[in-house]
Every structure is written in C-alpha cells, then in structure tokens.
Amino acid sequence: MKFTYYPGCSLESSAKEYNLSAQSVCRGLGIELLELEDWSCCGATSAHNTNRLLAELLPARNLFIAQRMGYDIAVPCSACYSRLKKTDYVLRNNEEKRREIEQALGFKFDGSVQVYHLLEALTVKFGTANIAAQVKKPLAGLKAACYYGCLIVRPPEVTGFARPENPMIMDGLVNALGAEARPWSYKTDCCSSNQGLVNAGIARRVVDRILGMAAEAGADAVVTACPLCQTALEMRRSPDITIPVFYFTELIGIALDLPARKDWFVKHLVDPGPLLQNLSLAG
Amino acid sequence: MSAAAECTTLSGLNGFAREVGEKSGQSIQLCYQCQKCAAGCPMGEFTDYYPNQILRLIQFGRKEEVLKSKGIWLCFSCETCGARCPNDINIAEVMDTLREMALAEKVPPGIKNAPIFHQAFLNSVKNRGRVHETLMMMNYKLKSGDLFSDLDVGLKMFQKGKLPILSRSIKNKGEVKKIFHRASGK
C-alpha cells in the first residue's frame, strides 16, 4: 500500500517523534510513504482565522502536488488534515470556488486523490486487523484514554468520520495492540492548542481538565493523533501531573517491537519511561 | 409577513446580519437560542459571549459589540458548536468571517495578542513556505512584548531538539508568495 505523505511543519520540529514513529511504523507494516515533493504549510489556524481565501489556496497547492504524484494523501497532523480535507471538500462541492482556486494556482483539480488522516489510513485503509496480525509484543497491562481531539472528527459532513461524538477507531486499534482502551467522555473535547501561546492560563485549565478526566477514567496514559494536541497536553499541564501522552504510532511501534522507539520517547517533555518499564515494554 | 416569519428570511435582516450571512454562507437568522453550542463550548467559562449570544448580537445588528468582543478571538476553532447545531449553522465559519471583518475594519481586537500571533505565524509561511516554529515564536514574543512566558519549557524543547534553529524552507517559495499576494487582493 502506498500513500503520499504530508508531514506538516510541526513534525519537523516540536513533534519529531511523531514523524519518526510514523515513518518507522509504516515501513514496518509494509506501507510506503512518499513525502509530498516541496510541500508547503497548510496555513493552519492562523490562515483561516484571518483570511479565508488564503486558508483555501495554501492547502490547495499541496492537494495539487499529491494529484500530480498520483497517490492518496496520509496526513499525521489533525490541523493540517482539517485544512487539506476542507479544501478538498470545497473543490469537490463548490464549482465557483473550484474555478477561483484553479485559476489562482494554474492547475485543474480532477478529484483523483483522497485525503486521509494517518489514523484512518492505518486503521481503515490498511486495516486494524492487519496491524494486529503483526503484533510481536502485546501492550498487556496498559490502560489508555484515546484522545481524538477536534479536527480529525469535525465537521462530520466534511471528515465523514464515523461516530463523531464517540469515535472508536483509535480505541479499536489500542485494544488490538493488546492494551485496554478506557471509556471516557473527553475524547473529542478541544485541547485549546490555538490559545497556548496567547492565553497560557486558559490552556492550562483546559488541559488539566482533560488529563484529570483521563486519570479518573482509569487510564495510565493518553493516546493522541495530533502534534498540536500532544504538545498542548504535555506543555500546558500543571507540573505535578505525570500521566504520559503517546502518539498512536508510538504504541504501534512498541507492539511491533521496533528498536527505533528509544529515539522517540527521549523527545517527550513528560517521560513515559517509568510507565513503560513498569509494564516491561521499554524495550 | 409576521415578525417571526420575517426573522427567518435574509431580506428581513439588518445590514450587518446580512453581510455576515452572505460572507459566511450561513443562515444566522435560523438561530433560536437552544444553546447547544454554548453547552459544548470549551471557551465557555472564559469568554464574554457564548456562541449563541454572538449570533443573537448579529441578528440584532450590534456590530461594534461583536467585532470588539473577546469571544471571536478566544474561540478555539474546535467546531463543536457547528457540529451540534440543530439548524446546521456552521458557527466556525461565522467566527472566521467575524475575525476577517474585524481585521479589515481595524477594530481593536478583544484579545490583543491573538492577531499578533497569527501575523507572526503567517509571516513565517510567507517567507519560507513553511513555519519555522523557533523563529516564529521568537518573532511573536518580540511583537507581543510577552517575553518571559514559557522560557523553561522552551529551553527543555530546545534541549530535546524540538526547536531547531536550522529548518528546511521550500524550493518554490515564489509560488507561496504568489498565493499570499492573491489572497491579500494585491
């Protein structure tokens, strides 16, 4: 199976371990990721908060590169995914806007490639059962709260995400890896990442509430599918909270027993080492 | 036409409500204050107006209060409000439209540093084609005057190689610059 891969800016800096684990895991599973040639920033929150045309043109450039390369796109960052998916939706459903975007970028949209979040690419397209079949080191004893955040699920008419109020695909994956996904009610509550730098006090209240609910649900770790969520949950918490936050790709990497995982966990701001050692999963 | 019926049509709206409705593509007049948006809003405890109150102010034509509000800049853009709206009003689209209007009309932002952050972010994209997170944050700190927050965690991230000084910019920077020119109408 082959995808074009749009890492996005965070995966080159604050979320390096997500990039490393995503690439290692895909290689391990036999999925080929072709990095989008000369990809540019999707514009993220700042574009759509200030200039809506910019928020469509920046992602469209990347959609056109993927179209030229000829493979469906896998996007690990939920914010990038949201911008690419929304622009793809506009190009498919709004003829007037499609013409405007095509004319601005000098490209014809043919709708031949689909945009997937990496979580969907792995669990739905490749298949959770096919991942489970390759598990070498089941994550026995790990109790995890699967945190989906906002932009992978909403707006549901654009993402087409199943069960947007109580999504289950990450829970299904985590269970298939041998861990226990705990039921909880904060799966799709916002981490307030876009307020982190500007209103750090608000971000701390929001993050502490999410982590507190994960602990109350009996989880020893939180699992994310977004570099902005993961960074907010580590960086914006009160210092006395110690629950680690994993990328879902890191959990797959442990279960596949990939030796490269040591390079991922040292990058975390909240050390997951003690939990992994307790569960004999440190490798 | 009865007042209630008039309220649900675009023609019955004041100028501001009509403008927001047209620019956002959303039927703001349909909001009947069920407050499902407010109940799920993560900025609820911090904001001056809940999403339903913003919509009501728009319906009443209270432009200045809306564009000066903290709420439009505190919005997390999480899209919970629109996903739960029984009238299918995409409130995130409305919020994007309001911020765009506030900037165009140079209304002082209810959260001073929010547009400064967006500007620092987009300048980085415009210059390099990608965000240089390290330089972007330094630029934001200088422009906002908020120099001393996050220094401890910033240092930790730097030590872990998560705030690299060197980062790749793209080859076709001209293409991205062209997009910025086009979007700014120049």
Short mmCIF file of C-alpha atoms in Angstrom, two decimals:
data_model
loop_
_atom_site.label_atom_id
_atom_site.label_comp_id
_atom_site.label_asym_id
_atom_site.label_seq_id
_atom_site.Cartn_x
_atom_site.Cartn_y
_atom_site.Cartn_z
CA MET A 1 0.00 0.00 0.00
CA LYS A 2 1.28 3.45 -0.96
CA PHE A 3 0.36 6.98 0.16
CA THR A 4 1.75 10.42 -0.44
CA TYR A 5 2.76 11.80 2.95
CA TYR A 6 2.21 15.37 4.11
CA PRO A 7 4.16 15.68 7.41
CA GLY A 8 3.40 19.35 8.09
CA CYS A 9 5.63 21.87 9.85
CA SER A 10 5.25 20.59 13.44
CA LEU A 11 6.56 17.15 12.52
CA GLU A 12 9.87 18.75 11.60
CA SER A 13 10.30 20.40 15.00
CA SER A 14 8.02 20.12 18.05
CA ALA A 15 6.67 16.70 17.01
CA LYS A 16 9.77 14.98 15.64
CA GLU A 17 8.95 11.77 17.47
CA TYR A 18 5.59 11.59 15.66
CA ASN A 19 7.36 11.86 12.29
CA LEU A 20 10.00 9.27 13.25
CA SER A 21 7.44 6.82 14.65
CA ALA A 22 5.01 7.27 11.74
CA GLN A 23 7.73 6.53 9.21
CA SER A 24 9.20 3.57 11.13
CA VAL A 25 5.80 2.02 11.73
CA CYS A 26 4.71 2.36 8.12
CA ARG A 27 7.98 0.82 6.96
CA GLY A 28 7.48 -1.99 9.47
CA LEU A 29 3.94 -2.64 8.24
CA GLY A 30 4.97 -2.57 4.58
CA ILE A 31 3.24 0.73 3.79
CA GLU A 32 5.17 3.08 1.52
CA LEU A 33 5.02 6.82 2.32
CA LEU A 34 6.14 9.17 -0.46
CA GLU A 35 6.77 12.61 1.03
CA LEU A 36 4.90 15.25 -0.95
CA GLU A 37 7.51 16.96 -3.12
CA ASP A 38 8.25 20.50 -1.95
CA TRP A 39 5.13 20.64 0.25
CA SER A 40 4.28 23.96 1.87
CA CYS A 41 2.46 24.93 5.08
CA CYS A 42 -1.32 24.40 5.14
CA GLY A 43 -1.83 27.82 6.80
CA ALA A 44 -3.27 26.13 9.90
CA THR A 45 -5.38 28.13 12.34
CA SER A 46 -3.73 31.43 11.52
CA ALA A 47 -4.82 31.45 7.88
CA HIS A 48 -8.48 30.61 8.47
CA ASN A 49 -8.65 32.97 11.44
CA THR A 50 -7.59 35.93 9.34
CA ASN A 51 -8.05 35.32 5.60
CA ARG A 52 -10.37 32.61 4.32
CA LEU A 53 -9.12 32.69 0.73
CA LEU A 54 -5.55 32.17 1.96
CA ALA A 55 -6.87 29.24 4.02
CA GLU A 56 -8.01 27.53 0.81
CA LEU A 57 -5.14 28.41 -1.52
CA LEU A 58 -2.34 27.22 0.79
CA PRO A 59 -3.74 23.68 1.20
CA ALA A 60 -4.77 23.54 -2.47
CA ARG A 61 -1.15 23.85 -3.58
CA ASN A 62 -0.42 20.64 -1.66
CA LEU A 63 -3.51 18.86 -2.97
CA PHE A 64 -2.35 19.60 -6.50
CA ILE A 65 1.13 18.18 -5.76
CA ALA A 66 -0.48 14.97 -4.46
CA GLN A 67 -2.68 14.80 -7.54
CA ARG A 68 0.42 15.08 -9.72
CA MET A 69 2.15 12.32 -7.73
CA GLY A 70 -0.95 10.17 -8.07
CA TYR A 71 -1.48 8.64 -4.61
CA ASP A 72 -3.96 9.27 -1.80
CA ILE A 73 -2.56 11.56 0.92
CA ALA A 74 -1.92 10.46 4.50
CA VAL A 75 -1.72 13.37 6.96
CA PRO A 76 -0.48 12.80 10.53
CA CYS A 77 -1.38 16.27 11.89
CA SER A 78 -5.08 16.85 12.58
CA ALA A 79 -4.82 20.58 11.89
CA CYS A 80 -3.15 20.01 8.51
CA TYR A 81 -5.61 17.22 7.80
CA SER A 82 -8.51 19.55 8.54
CA ARG A 83 -7.25 22.28 6.19
CA LEU A 84 -6.47 19.83 3.37
CA LYS A 85 -9.73 17.93 3.81
CA LYS A 86 -11.83 21.10 3.91
CA THR A 87 -10.20 22.47 0.79
CA ASP A 88 -10.69 19.11 -0.93
CA TYR A 89 -14.37 19.31 0.10
CA VAL A 90 -14.68 22.81 -1.36
CA LEU A 91 -13.00 21.73 -4.60
CA ARG A 92 -15.45 18.80 -4.88
CA ASN A 93 -18.63 20.64 -3.91
CA ASN A 94 -18.35 24.30 -4.84
CA GLU A 95 -17.84 24.90 -8.54
CA GLU A 96 -17.39 28.66 -8.27
CA LYS A 97 -14.69 28.32 -5.63
CA ARG A 98 -13.05 25.46 -7.51
CA ARG A 99 -12.65 27.71 -10.56
CA GLU A 100 -11.25 30.52 -8.43
CA ILE A 101 -8.69 28.21 -6.78
CA GLU A 102 -7.73 26.51 -10.05
CA GLN A 103 -7.26 29.83 -11.74
CA ALA A 104 -5.14 31.23 -8.89
CA LEU A 105 -2.84 28.20 -8.84
CA GLY A 106 -2.85 27.30 -12.52
CA PHE A 107 -3.96 23.71 -12.00
CA LYS A 108 -7.01 21.56 -12.79
CA PHE A 109 -8.49 19.57 -9.92
CA ASP A 110 -9.56 16.10 -11.03
CA GLY A 111 -10.58 14.60 -7.67
CA SER A 112 -8.44 11.52 -8.24
CA VAL A 113 -6.73 11.50 -4.84
CA GLN A 114 -8.36 11.24 -1.43
CA VAL A 115 -7.23 12.91 1.81
CA TYR A 116 -6.90 10.64 4.87
CA HIS A 117 -5.71 11.28 8.37
CA LEU A 118 -2.84 8.88 9.08
CA LEU A 119 -5.01 7.26 11.78
CA GLU A 120 -7.64 6.46 9.13
CA ALA A 121 -5.01 5.40 6.60
CA LEU A 122 -3.65 2.83 9.06
CA THR A 123 -6.82 1.61 10.80
CA VAL A 124 -9.39 1.83 8.00
CA LYS A 125 -7.44 1.63 4.71
CA PHE A 126 -4.64 -0.71 5.80
CA GLY A 127 -6.81 -2.26 8.49
CA THR A 128 -6.60 -2.68 12.26
CA ALA A 129 -6.78 -6.48 11.83
CA ASN A 130 -3.74 -6.40 9.54
CA ILE A 131 -1.84 -4.40 12.16
CA ALA A 132 -2.96 -6.81 14.90
CA ALA A 133 -1.62 -9.72 12.85
CA GLN A 134 1.89 -8.24 13.08
CA VAL A 135 1.92 -7.57 16.85
CA LYS A 136 5.03 -9.11 18.45
CA LYS A 137 4.84 -7.51 21.87
CA PRO A 138 1.26 -7.05 23.09
CA LEU A 139 0.80 -3.95 25.25
CA ALA A 140 -0.51 -6.04 28.15
CA GLY A 141 -1.46 -4.05 31.22
CA LEU A 142 -1.55 -0.65 29.52
CA LYS A 143 -4.75 1.27 30.21
CA ALA A 144 -5.12 4.14 27.77
CA ALA A 145 -7.51 7.02 27.16
CA CYS A 146 -7.80 7.59 23.40
CA TYR A 147 -7.90 11.31 22.73
CA TYR A 148 -9.09 12.22 19.23
CA GLY A 149 -9.35 15.98 19.64
CA CYS A 150 -11.40 18.19 17.35
CA LEU A 151 -10.20 18.45 13.84
CA ILE A 152 -9.98 14.79 12.90
CA VAL A 153 -13.72 14.38 13.57
CA ARG A 154 -15.30 17.78 12.92
CA PRO A 155 -17.13 18.98 10.96
CA PRO A 156 -18.53 15.48 10.37
CA GLU A 157 -20.05 16.34 6.99
CA VAL A 158 -16.53 17.11 5.75
CA THR A 159 -14.46 14.48 7.57
CA GLY A 160 -17.00 11.68 7.16
CA PHE A 161 -15.62 10.38 10.46
CA ALA A 162 -17.64 7.54 11.98
CA ARG A 163 -19.35 8.31 15.32
CA PRO A 164 -18.07 11.90 15.67
CA GLU A 165 -19.33 12.28 19.25
CA ASN A 166 -17.83 8.98 20.43
CA PRO A 167 -15.30 7.81 17.85
CA MET A 168 -13.89 4.31 18.28
CA ILE A 169 -11.22 3.64 15.62
CA MET A 170 -8.30 4.53 17.90
CA ASP A 171 -9.91 2.56 20.75
CA GLY A 172 -10.18 -0.43 18.41
CA LEU A 173 -6.52 -0.07 17.45
CA VAL A 174 -5.33 0.25 21.04
CA ASN A 175 -7.30 -2.87 22.03
CA ALA A 176 -5.92 -4.73 19.01
CA LEU A 177 -2.40 -3.91 20.21
CA GLY A 178 -3.16 -5.70 23.47
CA ALA A 179 -3.79 -2.62 25.64
CA GLU A 180 -7.11 -1.62 27.19
CA ALA A 181 -8.85 1.49 25.84
CA ARG A 182 -10.78 3.01 28.75
CA PRO A 183 -14.20 4.51 28.07
CA TRP A 184 -14.29 8.24 28.85
CA SER A 185 -16.19 11.32 27.80
CA TYR A 186 -13.43 13.78 26.81
CA LYS A 187 -12.33 12.06 23.58
CA THR A 188 -13.26 14.94 21.32
CA ASP A 189 -13.02 17.90 23.71
CA CYS A 190 -10.65 20.60 22.48
CA CYS A 191 -7.10 20.84 23.94
CA SER A 192 -7.15 24.64 23.30
CA SER A 193 -3.88 24.41 21.41
CA ASN A 194 -4.54 27.59 19.42
CA GLN A 195 -4.65 29.56 22.71
CA GLY A 196 -1.42 28.08 24.09
CA LEU A 197 0.96 30.93 23.35
CA VAL A 198 -1.58 33.74 23.69
CA ASN A 199 -3.59 32.60 26.74
CA ALA A 200 -1.43 30.08 28.58
CA GLY A 201 -3.55 30.32 31.75
CA ILE A 202 -6.70 29.26 29.91
CA ALA A 203 -4.81 26.46 28.14
CA ARG A 204 -3.63 25.07 31.47
CA ARG A 205 -7.19 24.91 32.87
CA VAL A 206 -8.43 23.14 29.74
CA VAL A 207 -5.52 20.67 29.57
CA ASP A 208 -5.64 19.84 33.30
CA ARG A 209 -9.34 19.07 32.99
CA ILE A 210 -8.76 16.63 30.10
CA LEU A 211 -5.86 14.88 31.84
CA GLY A 212 -7.81 14.75 35.10
CA MET A 213 -10.72 13.05 33.36
CA ALA A 214 -8.35 10.54 31.72
CA ALA A 215 -6.94 9.62 35.12
CA GLU A 216 -10.44 9.39 36.60
CA ALA A 217 -11.38 7.00 33.79
CA GLY A 218 -8.61 4.69 34.99
CA ALA A 219 -6.09 5.46 32.26
CA ASP A 220 -2.31 5.38 32.85
CA ALA A 221 -1.62 7.13 29.55
CA VAL A 222 -3.31 9.30 26.94
CA VAL A 223 -3.02 8.48 23.23
CA THR A 224 -3.21 11.20 20.57
CA ALA A 225 -3.21 11.50 16.77
CA CYS A 226 -2.17 15.15 16.53
CA PRO A 227 1.10 17.02 17.20
CA LEU A 228 -0.75 20.09 18.50
CA CYS A 229 -2.84 18.05 20.97
CA GLN A 230 0.20 16.07 22.15
CA THR A 231 2.30 19.20 22.65
CA ALA A 232 -0.52 21.05 24.44
CA LEU A 233 -1.20 18.09 26.76
CA GLU A 234 2.49 17.86 27.71
CA MET A 235 3.44 21.53 27.69
CA ARG A 236 0.39 23.27 29.14
CA ARG A 237 -0.34 20.97 32.11
CA SER A 238 0.27 21.74 35.78
CA PRO A 239 3.76 20.48 36.66
CA ASP A 240 2.52 17.94 39.22
CA ILE A 241 0.61 15.90 36.62
CA THR A 242 2.71 12.97 35.38
CA ILE A 243 0.45 10.96 33.03
CA PRO A 244 2.36 10.39 29.75
CA VAL A 245 0.93 11.22 26.33
CA PHE A 246 1.75 8.95 23.39
CA TYR A 247 1.24 9.25 19.66
CA PHE A 248 -0.77 6.27 18.40
CA THR A 249 2.12 5.47 16.07
CA GLU A 250 4.42 5.06 19.08
CA LEU A 251 2.11 2.45 20.58
CA ILE A 252 2.08 0.54 17.29
CA GLY A 253 5.90 0.82 17.28
CA ILE A 254 6.15 -0.77 20.75
CA ALA A 255 3.75 -3.55 19.74
CA LEU A 256 5.79 -4.24 16.59
CA ASP A 257 8.87 -4.26 18.86
CA LEU A 258 10.70 -1.71 16.72
CA PRO A 259 14.11 -0.92 18.29
CA ALA A 260 13.96 2.66 16.93
CA ARG A 261 11.40 3.54 19.61
CA LYS A 262 14.10 4.56 22.09
CA ASP A 263 14.75 7.63 19.92
CA TRP A 264 11.09 8.69 20.17
CA PHE A 265 10.46 8.55 23.91
CA VAL A 266 13.51 10.64 24.86
CA LYS A 267 11.92 13.55 23.00
CA HIS A 268 8.83 13.64 25.24
CA LEU A 269 8.51 16.51 27.69
CA VAL A 270 6.76 14.10 30.08
CA ASP A 271 8.87 10.95 30.40
CA PRO A 272 6.89 7.80 29.54
CA GLY A 273 9.89 5.67 30.66
CA PRO A 274 8.68 4.75 34.17
CA LEU A 275 5.29 3.54 32.90
CA LEU A 276 6.88 1.51 30.07
CA GLN A 277 9.40 -0.02 32.47
CA ASN A 278 6.63 -0.99 34.90
CA LEU A 279 4.85 -2.79 32.09
CA SER A 280 8.09 -4.32 30.71
CA LEU A 281 7.54 -2.50 27.42
CA ALA A 282 10.59 -0.23 27.50
CA GLY A 283 12.50 -2.43 25.02
CA MET B 1 -45.45 38.91 6.88
CA SER B 2 -45.36 38.22 10.61
CA ALA B 3 -42.33 39.30 12.59
CA ALA B 4 -41.40 35.67 13.25
CA ALA B 5 -41.56 34.74 9.57
CA GLU B 6 -39.59 37.82 8.61
CA CYS B 7 -36.89 36.83 11.05
CA THR B 8 -36.18 33.59 9.17
CA THR B 9 -35.58 35.23 5.80
CA LEU B 10 -32.45 37.02 4.71
CA SER B 11 -34.38 40.05 3.46
CA GLY B 12 -35.73 40.74 6.96
CA LEU B 13 -32.23 41.18 8.36
CA ASN B 14 -30.35 44.34 9.18
CA GLY B 15 -27.28 45.24 7.13
CA PHE B 16 -24.69 43.72 9.46
CA ALA B 17 -26.55 40.41 9.81
CA ARG B 18 -26.99 40.22 6.06
CA GLU B 19 -23.32 40.92 5.43
CA VAL B 20 -22.17 38.25 7.91
CA GLY B 21 -24.71 35.82 6.46
CA GLU B 22 -23.57 36.39 2.91
CA LYS B 23 -19.84 36.32 3.64
CA SER B 24 -20.03 33.22 5.81
CA GLY B 25 -22.66 31.45 3.74
CA GLN B 26 -24.55 30.68 6.96
CA SER B 27 -28.22 31.23 7.81
CA ILE B 28 -27.69 33.18 11.02
CA GLN B 29 -31.37 34.09 11.17
CA LEU B 30 -32.23 30.44 11.94
CA CYS B 31 -30.66 30.51 15.41
CA TYR B 32 -33.42 30.14 18.01
CA GLN B 33 -31.17 30.17 21.09
CA CYS B 34 -31.29 26.49 22.05
CA GLN B 35 -27.76 26.98 23.44
CA LYS B 36 -26.42 23.58 22.46
CA CYS B 37 -23.37 25.47 21.13
CA ALA B 38 -22.86 27.22 24.46
CA ALA B 39 -23.23 23.97 26.41
CA GLY B 40 -20.37 22.35 24.50
CA CYS B 41 -18.17 25.41 24.07
CA PRO B 42 -14.72 24.88 25.65
CA MET B 43 -14.13 28.62 25.99
CA GLY B 44 -17.47 28.99 27.80
CA GLU B 45 -16.02 29.79 31.22
CA PHE B 46 -13.52 32.31 29.84
CA THR B 47 -15.45 34.26 27.23
CA ASP B 48 -17.56 37.41 27.31
CA TYR B 49 -20.15 35.97 24.90
CA TYR B 50 -21.23 32.39 24.22
CA PRO B 51 -21.59 31.44 20.53
CA ASN B 52 -25.39 31.75 20.70
CA GLN B 53 -25.02 35.25 22.17
CA ILE B 54 -22.71 36.24 19.32
CA LEU B 55 -25.36 35.01 16.89
CA ARG B 56 -28.08 36.96 18.73
CA LEU B 57 -25.99 40.14 18.67
CA ILE B 58 -25.52 39.68 14.92
CA GLN B 59 -29.29 39.22 14.48
CA PHE B 60 -29.78 42.49 16.34
CA GLY B 61 -27.18 44.29 14.23
CA ARG B 62 -24.89 45.02 17.17
CA LYS B 63 -21.79 45.13 15.01
CA GLU B 64 -19.45 47.00 17.32
CA GLU B 65 -20.06 44.70 20.31
CA VAL B 66 -19.48 41.64 18.15
CA LEU B 67 -16.31 42.79 16.41
CA LYS B 68 -14.80 44.15 19.65
CA SER B 69 -15.65 41.04 21.67
CA LYS B 70 -13.12 38.75 23.28
CA GLY B 71 -15.20 35.80 22.17
CA ILE B 72 -14.32 35.99 18.49
CA TRP B 73 -10.59 35.86 19.32
CA LEU B 74 -10.85 33.39 22.22
CA CYS B 75 -12.68 30.89 20.01
CA PHE B 76 -10.65 27.64 19.89
CA SER B 77 -11.99 26.84 16.39
CA CYS B 78 -12.86 23.36 17.70
CA GLU B 79 -16.11 23.28 15.67
CA THR B 80 -18.14 21.65 18.45
CA CYS B 81 -20.79 24.38 18.15
CA GLY B 82 -21.49 23.83 14.45
CA ALA B 83 -21.38 20.04 14.71
CA ARG B 84 -24.19 20.16 17.31
CA CYS B 85 -26.30 22.98 15.86
CA PRO B 86 -29.84 21.72 15.10
CA ASN B 87 -30.12 24.38 12.38
CA ASP B 88 -26.85 23.40 10.69
CA ILE B 89 -25.27 26.81 11.24
CA ASN B 90 -21.54 26.35 10.80
CA ILE B 91 -20.61 28.74 13.61
CA ALA B 92 -16.86 28.29 12.99
CA GLU B 93 -17.40 29.80 9.52
CA VAL B 94 -19.24 32.70 11.15
CA MET B 95 -16.36 33.21 13.61
CA ASP B 96 -13.78 33.16 10.78
CA THR B 97 -15.88 35.74 8.93
CA LEU B 98 -16.14 37.98 12.00
CA ARG B 99 -12.38 37.93 12.63
CA GLU B 100 -11.73 38.71 8.99
CA MET B 101 -14.18 41.64 9.17
CA ALA B 102 -12.68 42.92 12.43
CA LEU B 103 -9.20 42.94 10.89
CA ALA B 104 -10.39 44.57 7.66
CA GLU B 105 -12.10 47.32 9.64
CA LYS B 106 -9.14 47.68 12.01
CA VAL B 107 -11.27 47.08 15.11
CA PRO B 108 -9.02 46.76 18.20
CA PRO B 109 -9.03 43.02 18.99
CA GLY B 110 -10.64 41.85 22.25
CA ILE B 111 -7.57 39.64 22.79
CA LYS B 112 -4.66 41.89 21.87
CA ASN B 113 -2.08 39.20 21.14
CA ALA B 114 -4.23 36.84 19.06
CA PRO B 115 -3.80 38.64 15.72
CA ILE B 116 -0.13 39.29 16.55
CA PHE B 117 0.37 35.53 16.84
CA HIS B 118 -1.43 34.86 13.54
CA GLN B 119 0.67 37.51 11.83
CA ALA B 120 3.93 36.03 13.16
CA PHE B 121 2.83 32.59 12.00
CA LEU B 122 1.79 33.69 8.53
CA ASN B 123 4.91 35.84 8.02
CA SER B 124 6.98 32.73 8.60
CA VAL B 125 4.95 30.82 6.00
CA LYS B 126 5.14 33.69 3.54
CA ASN B 127 8.92 33.98 3.82
CA ARG B 128 9.89 30.31 3.89
CA GLY B 129 6.90 28.35 2.60
CA ARG B 130 6.78 26.52 5.94
CA VAL B 131 6.57 27.62 9.54
CA HIS B 132 9.90 27.88 11.30
CA GLU B 133 8.46 27.25 14.77
CA THR B 134 11.50 28.58 16.64
CA LEU B 135 11.78 31.86 14.74
CA MET B 136 8.01 32.28 14.68
CA MET B 137 7.79 32.03 18.47
CA MET B 138 10.67 34.49 18.94
CA ASN B 139 9.04 36.88 16.49
CA TYR B 140 5.71 36.58 18.35
CA LYS B 141 7.39 37.28 21.68
CA LEU B 142 9.13 40.40 20.37
CA LYS B 143 5.99 41.76 18.72
CA SER B 144 3.65 40.98 21.63
CA GLY B 145 6.07 42.05 24.36
CA ASP B 146 5.30 38.77 26.16
CA LEU B 147 8.99 37.96 26.51
CA PHE B 148 9.24 35.82 29.59
CA SER B 149 6.49 33.21 29.50
CA ASP B 150 7.31 29.63 28.51
CA LEU B 151 11.07 30.14 28.85
CA ASP B 152 11.52 27.00 30.96
CA VAL B 153 9.53 24.72 28.68
CA GLY B 154 11.06 26.39 25.62
CA LEU B 155 14.54 25.59 26.89
CA LYS B 156 13.51 21.98 27.53
CA MET B 157 12.16 21.67 23.99
CA PHE B 158 15.34 23.21 22.60
CA GLN B 159 17.47 20.70 24.51
CA LYS B 160 15.40 17.86 23.10
CA GLY B 161 15.96 19.09 19.56
CA LYS B 162 12.32 20.14 19.19
CA LEU B 163 13.05 23.79 18.43
CA PRO B 164 15.69 23.51 15.73
CA ILE B 165 17.49 26.64 14.54
CA LEU B 166 18.06 25.19 11.08
CA SER B 167 14.99 24.04 9.28
CA ARG B 168 14.19 23.42 5.66
CA SER B 169 12.38 26.03 3.65
CA ILE B 170 10.79 25.07 0.36
CA LYS B 171 12.26 25.37 -3.14
CA ASN B 172 9.36 27.13 -4.83
CA LYS B 173 8.99 29.98 -2.36
CA GLY B 174 7.73 32.17 -5.19
CA GLU B 175 4.60 30.02 -5.53
CA VAL B 176 3.72 30.56 -1.89
CA LYS B 177 4.43 34.30 -2.08
CA LYS B 178 2.10 34.47 -5.08
CA ILE B 179 -0.65 32.80 -3.01
CA PHE B 180 -0.22 35.44 -0.30
CA HIS B 181 -0.42 38.26 -2.85
CA ARG B 182 -3.51 36.78 -4.42
CA ALA B 183 -5.24 36.29 -1.04
CA SER B 184 -4.46 39.82 0.09
CA GLY B 185 -6.01 41.15 -3.09
CA LYS B 186 -2.77 42.75 -4.31
#
